[in-house]
Tab-separated table of C-alpha atoms and ligand atoms in Angstrom:
chain	number	residue	atom	x	y	z
A	645	UNK	CA	-0.065	0.280	-0.036
A	646	UNK	CA	1.308	3.654	-0.847
A	647	UNK	CA	0.806	5.396	2.276
A	648	UNK	CA	3.267	7.963	1.260
A	649	UNK	CA	1.433	8.455	-1.722
A	650	UNK	CA	-1.948	8.996	-0.083
A	651	UNK	CA	-0.457	11.436	2.464
A	652	UNK	CA	0.981	13.515	-0.161
A	653	UNK	CA	-2.243	13.418	-2.540
A	654	UNK	CA	-3.828	14.897	0.951
A	655	UNK	CA	-1.349	17.599	1.551
A	656	UNK	CA	-1.769	18.470	-2.284
A	657	UNK	CA	-5.637	18.768	-1.446
A	658	UNK	CA	-4.716	20.839	1.134
A	659	UNK	CA	-2.596	23.365	-0.754
A	660	UNK	CA	-5.290	23.811	-3.181
A	661	UNK	CA	-7.483	24.369	-0.405
A	662	UNK	CA	-5.433	26.363	1.701
A	663	UNK	CA	-5.551	24.644	4.646
A	664	UNK	CA	-3.141	24.267	7.067
A	665	UNK	CA	-4.075	21.290	9.045
A	666	UNK	CA	-6.973	18.718	8.526
A	667	UNK	CA	-8.252	16.516	11.098
A	668	UNK	CA	-9.728	13.144	9.792
A	669	UNK	CA	-11.927	10.727	11.814
A	670	UNK	CA	-14.257	8.386	9.553
A	671	UNK	CA	-12.977	4.764	10.181
A	672	UNK	CA	-12.797	4.061	6.731
A	673	UNK	CA	-10.275	7.349	6.347
A	674	UNK	CA	-8.673	6.222	9.066
A	675	UNK	CA	-7.609	3.075	7.484
A	676	UNK	CA	-6.995	4.542	4.042
A	677	UNK	CA	-4.266	6.940	5.277
A	678	UNK	CA	-2.747	4.924	7.756
A	679	UNK	CA	-2.995	1.490	6.024
A	680	UNK	CA	-2.815	-0.196	9.473
A	681	UNK	CA	-3.938	-3.392	9.276
A	682	UNK	CA	-6.186	-5.207	12.523
A	683	UNK	CA	-6.319	-1.680	14.188
A	684	UNK	CA	-9.086	-0.093	12.808
A	685	UNK	CA	-12.711	-0.852	13.619
A	686	UNK	CA	-16.161	0.912	12.969
A	687	UNK	CA	-16.079	1.916	16.437
A	688	UNK	CA	-12.778	3.047	17.010
A	689	UNK	CA	-12.023	6.425	18.864
A	690	UNK	CA	-9.399	7.831	16.632
A	691	UNK	CA	-8.043	10.895	14.403
A	692	UNK	CA	-5.362	11.542	11.819
A	693	UNK	CA	-4.173	15.047	12.162
A	694	UNK	CA	-2.148	16.294	9.018
A	695	UNK	CA	-0.154	19.444	8.559
A	696	UNK	CA	2.776	20.396	6.406
A	697	UNK	CA	5.237	18.512	8.577
A	698	UNK	CA	2.996	16.525	10.887
A	699	UNK	CA	1.272	13.115	10.199
A	700	UNK	CA	0.078	11.975	13.951
A	701	UNK	CA	-2.822	9.139	14.710
A	702	UNK	CA	-4.630	9.435	17.882
A	703	UNK	CA	-6.413	6.745	19.668
A	704	UNK	CA	-6.930	5.358	23.294
A	705	UNK	CA	-4.997	3.147	25.248
A	706	UNK	CA	-7.702	0.108	23.900
A	707	UNK	CA	-6.074	0.639	20.306
A	708	UNK	CA	-2.565	1.955	21.221
A	709	UNK	CA	-0.602	-1.170	21.339
A	710	UNK	CA	-1.843	-2.301	17.779
A	711	UNK	CA	-1.331	1.095	16.660
A	712	UNK	CA	2.097	1.426	17.757
A	713	UNK	CA	2.721	-1.846	16.315
A	714	UNK	CA	0.934	-1.255	12.863
A	715	UNK	CA	3.008	2.374	12.437
A	716	UNK	CA	6.279	0.633	12.980
A	717	UNK	CA	8.870	1.762	10.138
A	718	UNK	CA	6.095	3.867	8.840
A	719	UNK	CA	5.199	7.768	8.390
A	720	UNK	CA	2.587	7.705	11.038
A	721	UNK	CA	3.463	8.653	14.857
A	722	UNK	CA	0.985	7.713	17.536
A	723	UNK	CA	-0.178	10.023	19.988
A	724	UNK	CA	-2.215	8.119	22.795
A	725	UNK	CA	-5.000	9.929	24.433
A	726	UNK	CA	-5.823	9.747	28.169
A	727	UNK	CA	-8.772	11.889	28.665
A	728	UNK	CA	-10.801	13.278	25.510
A	729	UNK	CA	-8.882	12.825	22.013
A	730	UNK	CA	-10.172	16.343	20.836
A	731	UNK	CA	-9.566	18.189	23.773
A	732	UNK	CA	-6.140	17.032	23.336
A	733	UNK	CA	-5.417	17.532	19.756
A	734	UNK	CA	-6.872	21.037	19.840
A	735	UNK	CA	-4.376	21.883	22.327
A	736	UNK	CA	-1.642	20.410	20.570
A	737	UNK	CA	-2.732	22.560	17.388
A	738	UNK	CA	-2.746	25.672	19.602
A	739	UNK	CA	0.715	24.783	20.831
A	740	UNK	CA	1.563	24.575	17.288
A	741	UNK	CA	0.342	27.959	16.359
A	742	UNK	CA	-2.318	26.516	14.137
A	743	UNK	CA	-5.246	28.720	13.709
A	744	UNK	CA	-7.244	26.989	10.986
A	745	UNK	CA	-8.790	23.485	10.919
A	746	UNK	CA	-10.545	21.704	8.048
A	747	UNK	CA	-12.570	18.315	8.748
A	748	UNK	CA	-14.188	15.900	6.091
A	749	UNK	CA	-17.894	16.613	5.575
A	750	UNK	CA	-18.599	13.061	6.714
A	751	UNK	CA	-17.689	14.110	10.441
A	752	UNK	CA	-21.066	13.691	12.903
A	753	UNK	CA	-22.799	16.912	13.651
A	754	UNK	CA	-21.921	16.281	17.460
A	755	UNK	CA	-18.296	16.061	16.761
A	756	UNK	CA	-17.831	18.641	14.781
A	757	UNK	CA	-19.871	21.335	16.775
A	758	UNK	CA	-17.419	19.869	19.997
A	759	UNK	CA	-14.300	20.510	17.399
A	760	UNK	CA	-15.414	23.620	16.663
A	761	UNK	CA	-15.904	24.809	20.775
A	762	UNK	CA	-12.478	23.293	21.815
A	763	UNK	CA	-10.469	24.841	18.746
A	764	UNK	CA	-9.064	28.352	18.896
A	765	UNK	CA	-9.723	29.357	15.375
A	766	UNK	CA	-12.008	28.306	12.609
A	767	UNK	CA	-13.138	25.044	11.656
A	768	UNK	CA	-14.489	24.366	7.846
A	769	UNK	CA	-15.535	21.126	6.119
A	770	UNK	CA	-14.112	20.106	3.012
A	771	UNK	CA	-16.172	17.897	0.838
A	772	UNK	CA	-15.166	14.307	-0.225
A	773	UNK	CA	-11.646	15.273	1.697
A	774	UNK	CA	-10.105	11.792	1.523
A	775	UNK	CA	-13.199	9.742	-0.204
A	776	UNK	CA	-12.398	11.608	-3.315
A	777	UNK	CA	-8.988	9.998	-4.282
A	778	UNK	CA	-9.912	6.699	-2.348
A	779	UNK	CA	-12.060	5.727	-5.622
A	780	UNK	CA	-8.557	5.545	-7.548
A	781	UNK	CA	-7.438	1.802	-6.172
A	782	UNK	CA	-4.060	0.675	-6.114
A	783	UNK	CA	-3.215	-2.836	-7.378
A	784	UNK	CA	-3.158	-4.043	-3.693
A	785	UNK	CA	-6.264	-2.689	-3.079
A	786	UNK	CA	-7.972	-4.470	-6.435
A	787	UNK	CA	-6.490	-7.664	-5.310
A	788	UNK	CA	-8.465	-7.389	-1.706
A	789	UNK	CA	-11.566	-6.610	-3.624
A	790	UNK	CA	-11.362	-9.511	-6.171
A	791	UNK	CA	-10.043	-11.992	-3.208
A	792	UNK	CA	-13.550	-10.858	-1.411
A	793	UNK	CA	-15.504	-11.205	-4.748
A	794	UNK	CA	-14.318	-14.589	-5.448
A	795	UNK	CA	-15.623	-15.399	-1.547
A	796	UNK	CA	-19.043	-14.060	-2.999
A	797	UNK	CA	-18.968	-16.191	-6.056
A	798	UNK	CA	-18.096	-19.338	-4.218
A	799	UNK	CA	-20.839	-18.609	-1.635
A	800	UNK	CA	-23.338	-18.221	-4.441
A	801	UNK	CA	-22.399	-21.218	-6.187
A	802	UNK	CA	-22.864	-23.151	-2.771
A	803	UNK	CA	-26.312	-21.658	-2.075
A	804	UNK	CA	-27.674	-22.998	-5.328
A	805	UNK	CA	-27.680	-26.529	-3.687
A	806	UNK	CA	-29.229	-24.993	-0.459
A	807	UNK	CA	-31.992	-23.056	-1.642
A	808	UNK	CA	-35.314	-24.768	-1.615
A	809	UNK	CA	-38.821	-24.405	-0.865
A	810	UNK	CA	-39.629	-24.459	2.790
A	811	UNK	CA	-36.545	-22.531	3.614
A	812	UNK	CA	-36.993	-19.391	5.249
A	813	UNK	CA	-35.167	-16.133	3.841
A	814	UNK	CA	-33.647	-15.762	7.478
A	815	UNK	CA	-32.249	-19.551	7.135
A	816	UNK	CA	-30.543	-18.765	3.559
A	817	UNK	CA	-29.141	-15.300	4.626
A	818	UNK	CA	-27.500	-16.954	7.190
A	819	UNK	CA	-26.448	-19.797	5.293
A	820	UNK	CA	-24.947	-17.098	2.818
A	821	UNK	CA	-23.181	-15.211	5.789
A	822	UNK	CA	-21.776	-18.578	7.293
A	823	UNK	CA	-20.466	-19.587	4.206
A	824	UNK	CA	-18.519	-16.527	3.524
A	825	UNK	CA	-17.344	-16.261	6.707
A	826	UNK	CA	-16.075	-19.977	6.522
A	827	UNK	CA	-14.298	-19.283	3.489
A	828	UNK	CA	-12.646	-16.014	5.115
A	829	UNK	CA	-14.688	-13.125	5.048
A	830	UNK	CA	-13.928	-10.408	8.024
A	831	UNK	CA	-17.437	-9.956	8.765
A	832	UNK	CA	-19.834	-8.819	6.693
A	833	UNK	CA	-19.755	-5.357	4.833
A	834	UNK	CA	-23.710	-5.501	4.901
A	835	UNK	CA	-26.520	-7.908	5.807
A	836	UNK	CA	-27.079	-10.100	3.228
A	837	UNK	CA	-30.298	-9.315	1.318
A	838	UNK	CA	-32.835	-12.354	0.685
A	839	UNK	CA	-35.792	-11.059	-0.686
A	840	UNK	CA	-38.451	-13.921	-1.807
A	841	UNK	CA	-41.035	-13.340	-4.218
A	842	UNK	CA	-43.366	-10.287	-3.621
A	843	UNK	CA	-40.494	-9.150	-1.020
A	844	UNK	CA	-38.130	-9.000	-4.263
A	845	UNK	CA	-39.621	-5.735	-4.993
A	846	UNK	CA	-38.288	-4.072	-2.367
A	847	UNK	CA	-34.706	-3.243	-3.276
A	848	UNK	CA	-33.547	-2.964	0.286
A	849	UNK	CA	-35.686	-6.160	1.620
A	850	UNK	CA	-34.610	-7.250	4.813
A	851	UNK	CA	-34.785	-11.081	5.456
A	852	UNK	CA	-37.521	-12.535	7.278
A	853	UNK	CA	-39.679	-15.621	8.226
A	854	UNK	CA	-41.404	-16.004	4.919
A	855	UNK	CA	-40.877	-19.548	3.432
A	856	UNK	CA	-39.499	-20.066	-0.257
A	857	UNK	CA	-41.995	-20.991	-2.617
A	858	UNK	CA	-42.333	-22.915	-5.757
A	859	UNK	CA	-42.631	-20.232	-8.564
A	860	UNK	CA	-40.395	-17.388	-6.392
A	861	UNK	CA	-37.885	-15.165	-7.851
A	862	UNK	CA	-35.455	-14.379	-5.035
A	863	UNK	CA	-32.681	-12.041	-4.597
A	864	UNK	CA	-29.593	-12.405	-3.041
A	865	UNK	CA	-27.769	-9.548	-2.747
A	866	UNK	CA	-24.239	-9.682	-0.692
A	867	UNK	CA	-20.640	-9.341	-0.241
A	868	UNK	CA	-17.526	-10.251	1.705
A	869	UNK	CA	-14.655	-8.241	3.128
A	870	UNK	CA	-11.154	-8.965	3.135
A	871	UNK	CA	-8.151	-6.724	4.404
A	872	UNK	CA	-11.031	-4.257	5.032
A	873	UNK	CA	-11.856	-4.196	1.537
A	874	UNK	CA	-15.513	-5.109	0.472
A	875	UNK	CA	-17.394	-6.970	-2.508
A	876	UNK	CA	-20.791	-6.433	-3.709
A	877	UNK	CA	-22.761	-8.756	-5.897
A	878	UNK	CA	-26.433	-9.560	-6.674
A	879	UNK	CA	-28.213	-12.491	-8.332
A	880	UNK	CA	-31.552	-13.578	-9.015
A	881	UNK	CA	-32.630	-17.264	-9.192
A	882	UNK	CA	-36.271	-18.656	-9.749
A	883	UNK	CA	-37.753	-21.730	-7.966
A	884	UNK	CA	-38.709	-23.730	-10.432
A	885	UNK	CA	-39.910	-23.008	-14.001
A	886	UNK	CA	-40.078	-18.853	-14.612
A	887	UNK	CA	-43.564	-17.926	-16.105
A	888	UNK	CA	-43.013	-15.885	-19.486
A	889	UNK	CA	-43.544	-12.827	-17.349
A	890	UNK	CA	-40.817	-13.520	-15.060
A	891	UNK	CA	-38.666	-14.775	-18.222
A	892	UNK	CA	-39.394	-11.235	-19.573
A	893	UNK	CA	-38.079	-9.115	-16.744
A	894	UNK	CA	-35.064	-11.107	-16.178
A	895	UNK	CA	-34.050	-10.756	-19.588
A	896	UNK	CA	-34.477	-7.174	-19.563
A	897	UNK	CA	-32.519	-6.563	-16.466
A	898	UNK	CA	-30.044	-9.143	-17.922
A	899	UNK	CA	-29.533	-6.696	-21.064
A	900	UNK	CA	-29.531	-3.623	-18.863
A	901	UNK	CA	-26.612	-4.672	-16.751
A	902	UNK	CA	-24.700	-5.779	-19.906
A	903	UNK	CA	-25.362	-2.555	-21.475
A	904	UNK	CA	-23.954	-0.753	-18.177
A	905	UNK	CA	-21.243	-2.912	-18.357
A	906	UNK	CA	-20.045	-2.249	-21.766
A	907	UNK	CA	-20.098	1.427	-20.481
A	908	UNK	CA	-17.988	1.105	-17.961
A	909	UNK	CA	-14.639	3.026	-18.937
A	910	UNK	CA	-12.267	5.760	-17.704
A	911	UNK	CA	-13.536	9.079	-18.374
A	912	UNK	CA	-17.136	8.309	-18.992
A	913	UNK	CA	-19.597	10.197	-17.429
A	914	UNK	CA	-21.237	8.289	-14.729
A	915	UNK	CA	-24.684	9.457	-16.053
A	916	UNK	CA	-24.200	8.155	-19.248
A	917	UNK	CA	-23.034	4.645	-17.526
A	918	UNK	CA	-26.698	4.483	-15.908
A	919	UNK	CA	-28.441	6.041	-19.115
A	920	UNK	CA	-27.074	3.026	-20.751
A	921	UNK	CA	-28.676	0.599	-18.532
A	922	UNK	CA	-31.888	2.521	-17.906
A	923	UNK	CA	-32.179	2.998	-21.986
A	924	UNK	CA	-32.657	-0.921	-22.231
A	925	UNK	CA	-35.315	-1.110	-19.525
A	926	UNK	CA	-37.145	1.566	-20.942
A	927	UNK	CA	-37.358	0.290	-24.427
A	928	UNK	CA	-38.524	-3.204	-23.229
A	929	UNK	CA	-41.387	-1.321	-21.213
A	930	UNK	CA	-40.040	-1.871	-17.498
A	931	UNK	CA	-38.532	2.421	-17.156
A	932	UNK	CA	-41.051	2.711	-14.589
A	933	UNK	CA	-40.299	-0.288	-12.294
A	934	UNK	CA	-36.313	0.974	-12.078
A	935	UNK	CA	-36.184	3.277	-8.740
A	936	UNK	CA	-32.547	3.319	-8.234
A	937	UNK	CA	-29.216	4.782	-9.573
A	938	UNK	CA	-27.611	1.777	-11.670
A	939	UNK	CA	-24.203	1.745	-9.698
A	940	UNK	CA	-21.557	2.881	-6.924
A	941	UNK	CA	-18.299	2.724	-5.984
A	942	UNK	CA	-16.566	0.004	-3.788
A	943	UNK	CA	-13.775	-0.096	-1.493
A	944	UNK	CA	-12.999	0.393	2.562
A	945	UNK	CA	-17.008	1.195	2.622
A	946	UNK	CA	-19.484	-0.890	0.622
A	947	UNK	CA	-20.960	2.423	-1.184
A	948	UNK	CA	-18.542	5.086	-1.926
A	949	UNK	CA	-17.822	7.317	-4.778
A	950	UNK	CA	-18.365	7.453	-7.562
A	951	UNK	CA	-21.916	7.355	-7.397
A	952	UNK	CA	-23.504	6.179	-10.692
A	953	UNK	CA	-26.879	7.257	-11.385
A	954	UNK	CA	-29.409	10.003	-13.370
A	955	UNK	CA	-27.997	13.011	-11.504
A	956	UNK	CA	-24.001	11.890	-10.989
A	957	UNK	CA	-21.756	14.708	-11.751
A	958	UNK	CA	-18.768	12.557	-11.900
A	959	UNK	CA	-16.930	10.455	-14.631
A	960	UNK	CA	-15.511	7.181	-13.975
A	961	UNK	CA	-11.632	7.095	-13.571
A	962	UNK	CA	-8.630	4.994	-14.158
A	963	UNK	CA	-8.669	2.120	-11.025
A	964	UNK	CA	-12.172	2.999	-9.888
A	965	UNK	CA	-13.800	-0.151	-8.436
A	966	UNK	CA	-17.696	-0.113	-9.594
A	967	UNK	CA	-20.706	-2.059	-9.389
A	968	UNK	CA	-23.688	-2.342	-12.188
A	969	UNK	CA	-26.574	-3.172	-10.792
A	970	UNK	CA	-30.270	-2.303	-12.713
A	971	UNK	CA	-33.171	-3.861	-11.121
A	972	UNK	CA	-36.793	-4.213	-12.204
A	973	UNK	CA	-39.312	-4.299	-9.074
A	974	UNK	CA	-42.818	-4.873	-9.563
A	975	UNK	CA	-44.950	-4.251	-6.432
A	976	UNK	CA	-46.787	-7.118	-5.038
A	977	UNK	CA	-45.404	-9.160	-7.435
A	978	UNK	CA	-41.229	-9.934	-7.786
A	979	UNK	CA	-37.953	-8.141	-8.064
A	980	UNK	CA	-35.193	-9.001	-10.242
A	981	UNK	CA	-31.769	-7.520	-9.841
A	982	UNK	CA	-28.553	-8.330	-11.368
A	983	UNK	CA	-25.183	-6.903	-9.924
A	984	UNK	CA	-21.570	-7.244	-11.156
A	985	UNK	CA	-18.074	-5.911	-9.729
A	986	UNK	CA	-15.272	-4.668	-11.973
A	987	UNK	CA	-12.374	-2.366	-12.045
A	988	UNK	CA	-12.064	0.454	-14.521
A	989	UNK	CA	-8.785	-0.158	-16.431
A	990	UNK	CA	-6.821	-0.504	-19.586
A	991	UNK	CA	-9.445	1.559	-21.453
A	992	UNK	CA	-12.204	-0.441	-20.448
A	993	UNK	CA	-12.953	-2.659	-17.324
A	994	UNK	CA	-12.153	-5.790	-15.766
A	995	UNK	CA	-14.923	-8.075	-13.864
A	996	UNK	CA	-14.429	-9.013	-10.320
A	997	UNK	CA	-17.523	-10.541	-10.466
A	998	UNK	CA	-17.646	-14.167	-12.446
A	999	UNK	CA	-20.942	-16.272	-10.852
A	1000	UNK	CA	-22.923	-17.194	-13.755
A	1001	UNK	CA	-26.010	-14.512	-15.066
A	1002	UNK	CA	-28.038	-16.919	-16.773
A	1003	UNK	CA	-31.331	-17.329	-15.198
A	1004	UNK	CA	-31.046	-20.290	-12.498
A	1005	UNK	CA	-33.797	-22.689	-11.949
A	1006	UNK	CA	-33.369	-24.184	-8.407
B	2398	LIG	ZN1	-25.496	-5.261	-3.822
B	2399	LIG	ZN1	-24.292	-2.159	-4.551
């Protein structure tokens, strides 16, 4: 991992913004900037302070030993806080004569207010301070995402032999999670979605006690995590033979998925990638049944930049890892979504999800 390079990018952004000091505290940004493995979890009390000549990672006693070990030989000093991290950081900034501080836009409002009260100077927010350059993945980051995607592919293969009429959505979700964790996933980047029959019409359905029935379409949306990095995929299967209508919906979503993927290359405006898939659904009469953006970036967070939807303003950048996931949702009837993960590279893209996409009958 190119930690020095990441710090250089942050300092370049600071220069552009005329920011003398930044304090970063979102766990994914901490992990990205430090490159520490095995230290930063979602509940960490930690912050990275960066000025022109300081790169210091603060945390409390609970994380101190692991942080000190991870920092060895790298550019980060570790500061261990005894009472309140932000009080101590603000005191140090005062001692350094720093009178303006920038924080990332994802900082929770309560923390922003507290820092503003403690800091003797102006505190401001910079949009996507670290998230912007997190989009462009290094090879080692792509390798971790690819390893997570392979665990998910393998779990899907296993699930084809597991899903059967009478099994509940909750049981299927548990088996999916168990399989991925047994095969090396570090926890779950998000709770797997298993949405059967009419529940499939809700894009973010929570698995429940409904038993799978013959004739159901089942939407399975899940991912694994390796070395902190997430994967994300969706497949929709049919229990028994699909009806003509189910087949028509599935074929439309698959065609939209392939059209969206075909548009993925560096420099492509995200709005055009979305349109490539969306137009296919509209041509086939399902335009009103696709109710979300076609994709998103994936990395240390399951949803990160870029956002790929009808209101996106960004373009795809070389090294970005993105999903393409069109869906059709017919209220009270069924849903179909097909989601693949890929890395933008070599003037096109390389697929990281490799599970089959033809409509599988269970
Ligand atoms: Zn997903
Ligand atoms: Zn997704």
